[in-house]
CSV table of C-alpha atoms in Angstrom, one decimal:
chain,number,residue,atom,x,y,z
P,29,MET,CA,85.7,103.8,109.0
P,30,CYS,CA,82.1,102.5,109.2
P,31,THR,CA,80.5,101.8,112.6
P,32,ARG,CA,80.7,98.0,112.0
P,33,GLY,CA,84.4,98.4,111.3
P,34,LYS,CA,84.9,100.5,114.4
P,35,ARG,CA,83.1,98.0,116.5
P,36,TRP,CA,85.2,95.1,115.0
P,37,ALA,CA,88.4,97.0,115.7
P,38,ALA,CA,87.3,97.8,119.3
P,39,VAL,CA,86.4,94.2,120.0
P,40,THR,CA,89.7,93.0,118.5
P,41,ALA,CA,91.7,95.6,120.5
P,42,ALA,CA,89.8,94.6,123.7
P,43,VAL,CA,90.7,90.9,123.1
P,44,VAL,CA,94.3,91.9,122.7
P,45,VAL,CA,94.2,94.0,125.8
P,46,VAL,CA,92.6,91.2,127.8
P,47,GLY,CA,95.1,88.7,126.4
P,48,LEU,CA,98.0,90.9,127.4
P,49,GLY,CA,96.4,91.5,130.8
P,50,THR,CA,96.1,87.8,131.5
P,51,THR,CA,99.7,87.1,130.5
P,52,ALA,CA,101.3,90.1,132.2
P,53,CYS,CA,103.7,89.5,135.1
P,54,SER,CA,102.1,92.1,137.3
P,55,SER,CA,98.8,93.9,137.5
P,56,ASP,CA,100.5,97.4,137.4
P,57,SER,CA,99.6,97.8,133.8
P,58,GLY,CA,96.1,99.1,134.4
P,59,VAL,CA,94.6,96.3,132.2
P,60,PRO,CA,91.7,94.5,133.7
P,61,THR,CA,92.9,91.1,135.1
P,62,PRO,CA,90.4,88.3,135.4
P,63,PRO,CA,89.7,86.9,138.8
P,64,ALA,CA,92.2,84.2,139.9
P,65,ALA,CA,91.1,80.7,139.1
P,66,GLY,CA,91.3,78.7,142.3
P,67,ALA,CA,90.1,75.3,143.4
P,68,GLY,CA,86.5,76.4,142.7
P,69,GLU,CA,84.5,78.9,140.8
P,70,PRO,CA,85.6,82.5,141.0
P,71,ASP,CA,83.5,84.7,143.3
P,72,ARG,CA,80.5,86.4,141.5
P,73,ALA,CA,81.5,89.7,143.0
P,74,ASP,CA,85.0,89.4,141.6
P,75,MET,CA,83.6,88.4,138.2
P,76,ALA,CA,81.2,91.4,138.3
P,77,GLU,CA,84.1,93.8,139.1
P,78,TRP,CA,86.2,92.3,136.3
P,79,GLU,CA,83.3,92.6,133.8
P,80,ALA,CA,82.8,96.2,134.8
P,81,GLU,CA,86.6,96.9,134.3
P,82,LEU,CA,86.5,95.2,130.9
P,83,GLU,CA,83.4,97.2,129.9
P,84,GLU,CA,85.2,100.4,130.8
P,85,ALA,CA,88.2,99.4,128.7
P,86,LEU,CA,85.9,98.6,125.8
P,87,LYS,CA,84.3,102.1,126.1
P,88,GLU,CA,87.8,103.7,125.9
P,89,LEU,CA,88.7,101.7,122.8
P,90,GLU,CA,85.5,102.6,121.0
P,91,ASP,CA,86.7,106.1,120.5
P,92,LEU,CA,89.0,105.1,117.6
P,93,GLU,CA,89.5,108.6,116.1
P,94,GLY,CA,92.7,109.0,118.0
P,95,LEU,CA,94.2,105.7,116.9
P,96,GLU,CA,96.3,105.6,113.8
P,97,GLY,CA,97.1,102.7,111.5
P,98,LEU,CA,93.8,100.9,111.5
P,99,ASP,CA,93.3,101.4,107.7
P,100,ASP,CA,95.0,99.1,105.2
P,101,PHE,CA,96.4,96.8,108.0
P,102,GLY,CA,98.9,99.0,109.7
P,103,THR,CA,99.5,101.9,107.3
P,104,GLY,CA,98.6,105.4,108.0
P,105,ALA,CA,97.7,106.1,104.3
P,106,PRO,CA,95.2,104.4,102.1
P,107,LEU,CA,96.3,102.8,98.8
P,108,ASN,CA,95.2,104.7,95.7
P,109,VAL,CA,95.4,104.1,92.0
P,110,GLY,CA,99.0,104.1,90.7
P,111,ASP,CA,100.5,103.4,94.1
P,112,CYS,CA,103.0,100.6,94.4
P,113,TRP,CA,103.3,98.5,97.6
P,114,GLY,CA,104.4,95.3,99.2
P,115,ARG,CA,107.6,93.5,99.5
P,116,ALA,CA,108.4,89.8,98.8
P,117,THR,CA,109.6,89.0,102.3
P,118,THR,CA,107.4,91.1,104.5
P,119,VAL,CA,103.8,92.2,104.9
P,120,ASP,CA,103.9,95.8,103.9
P,121,HIS,CA,100.8,97.8,102.8
P,122,ASP,CA,102.5,101.1,102.8
P,123,PRO,CA,102.2,103.0,99.5
P,124,ARG,CA,105.6,103.6,97.8
P,125,SER,CA,107.1,105.0,94.6
P,126,CYS,CA,107.0,102.4,91.8
P,127,ASP,CA,110.7,103.1,91.4
P,128,GLU,CA,111.3,101.4,94.8
P,129,PRO,CA,111.2,97.6,95.1
P,130,HIS,CA,107.5,96.4,95.2
P,131,VAL,CA,105.4,93.4,94.4
P,132,PHE,CA,102.0,95.1,93.8
P,133,GLU,CA,100.7,98.1,91.8
P,134,VAL,CA,97.2,99.5,92.5
P,135,VAL,CA,95.2,99.4,89.2
P,136,GLY,CA,91.9,100.6,90.6
P,137,VAL,CA,89.9,101.4,93.7
P,138,HIS,CA,86.1,100.7,93.9
P,139,GLU,CA,84.1,102.5,96.6
P,140,GLY,CA,80.6,101.4,97.7
P,141,PHE,CA,80.9,97.6,97.2
P,142,GLU,CA,77.8,95.7,98.3
P,143,ALA,CA,78.3,92.0,98.7
P,144,PRO,CA,75.8,89.8,96.9
P,145,GLU,CA,73.3,87.9,99.0
P,146,GLY,CA,74.4,84.4,100.2
P,147,GLU,CA,75.4,82.4,103.2
P,148,GLY,CA,78.3,80.1,104.0
P,149,LEU,CA,80.8,79.1,101.4
P,150,ALA,CA,78.4,79.9,98.5
P,151,GLY,CA,78.0,83.4,99.8
P,152,MET,CA,81.8,83.8,100.2
P,153,ARG,CA,82.4,82.5,96.7
P,154,ALA,CA,79.8,84.9,95.2
P,155,GLU,CA,81.4,87.8,97.0
P,156,GLU,CA,84.9,86.8,95.8
P,157,GLU,CA,83.7,86.4,92.2
P,158,ALA,CA,82.0,89.9,92.3
P,159,LYS,CA,85.2,91.5,93.6
P,160,GLU,CA,87.3,89.7,90.9
P,161,ALA,CA,84.9,90.9,88.2
P,162,ILE,CA,85.3,94.5,89.5
P,163,CYS,CA,89.1,94.2,89.6
P,164,GLU,CA,89.2,92.7,86.0
P,165,GLY,CA,87.2,95.8,84.8
P,166,LEU,CA,89.5,98.2,86.6
P,167,PHE,CA,92.5,96.4,85.2
P,168,ALA,CA,91.2,96.9,81.7
P,169,GLU,CA,90.7,100.6,82.3
P,170,TYR,CA,94.2,101.0,83.8
P,171,PHE,CA,96.1,99.1,81.1
P,172,GLY,CA,93.8,99.6,78.2
P,173,VAL,CA,93.6,95.9,77.5
P,174,PRO,CA,90.9,93.5,78.7
P,175,TYR,CA,92.2,91.3,81.5
P,176,ASN,CA,91.8,88.0,79.5
P,177,ASP,CA,93.3,89.4,76.3
P,178,GLN,CA,96.6,90.6,77.7
P,179,PRO,CA,99.8,89.2,76.1
P,180,LEU,CA,102.3,86.9,78.0
P,181,PRO,CA,103.8,87.1,80.5
P,182,MET,CA,100.5,87.6,82.2
P,183,ILE,CA,99.9,90.2,84.9
P,184,LEU,CA,97.5,88.9,87.6
P,185,VAL,CA,95.0,91.1,89.5
P,186,THR,CA,93.6,90.6,92.9
P,187,PRO,CA,91.2,92.4,95.3
P,188,GLU,CA,93.4,93.1,98.3
P,189,PRO,CA,92.1,93.1,101.8
P,190,VAL,CA,91.1,96.3,103.5
P,191,GLY,CA,89.5,96.8,106.9
P,192,MET,CA,86.8,94.4,107.8
P,193,GLY,CA,83.3,95.8,107.0
P,194,SER,CA,84.8,98.2,104.5
P,195,ASP,CA,82.9,98.9,101.2
P,196,ARG,CA,86.2,99.7,99.5
P,197,ILE,CA,88.0,97.3,97.2
P,198,VAL,CA,91.6,97.9,96.3
P,199,CYS,CA,92.6,96.1,93.1
P,200,SER,CA,96.3,95.3,92.6
P,201,ALA,CA,98.3,93.9,89.8
P,202,TYR,CA,101.3,91.6,90.3
P,203,THR,CA,103.3,88.9,88.5
P,204,THR,CA,104.0,86.6,91.5
P,205,ARG,CA,103.7,87.3,95.2
P,206,SER,CA,107.5,86.9,95.6
P,207,GLU,CA,108.8,88.8,92.6
P,208,GLU,CA,109.8,92.4,93.2
P,209,HIS,CA,109.8,95.2,90.6
P,210,THR,CA,111.5,98.6,90.4
P,211,SER,CA,109.2,100.2,87.8
P,212,PRO,CA,105.5,100.5,87.1
P,213,PHE,CA,103.9,97.6,85.2
P,214,SER,CA,103.3,97.9,81.5
P,215,ILE,CA,101.5,95.8,78.9
P,216,GLY,CA,102.7,95.6,75.3
């Protein structure tokens, strides 16, 4: 995972830890608890102590090597070409045999994606179009038919999300996001 991705994961984890700490019934959890809000402003010494505890918790979270399940949104294994994954009723990014019920089939993986320049909505749209073009090319390689020349019923392709800041694109084919299959996709 790249440094930017590790930082993002650490910050996200810290927010979760702080959120849990502020809603916990007791302070026995070891999670930094913010100073109690009274009638006035919290004492600066209390705030400084809380910030120091939070900074310590962040440092502990930055060593992400020991944490599992940060890639592919909760799975321990990355998705690869030919893997099937996903269920119609749950969020499931675990690779599975294509003989088991699944919604998606990985048709290609692109490493080293660099987003085109752009800001705001125009930049986001340009990035999405670049990913779609890559996935359409990988679809053609996988099935041997250009994406726009396939017969009906049409198999759709989508760049699936991976960890934030990742330069990896996982392209998956599907018919609908609610239709499960028990064999690999085929065209013809």
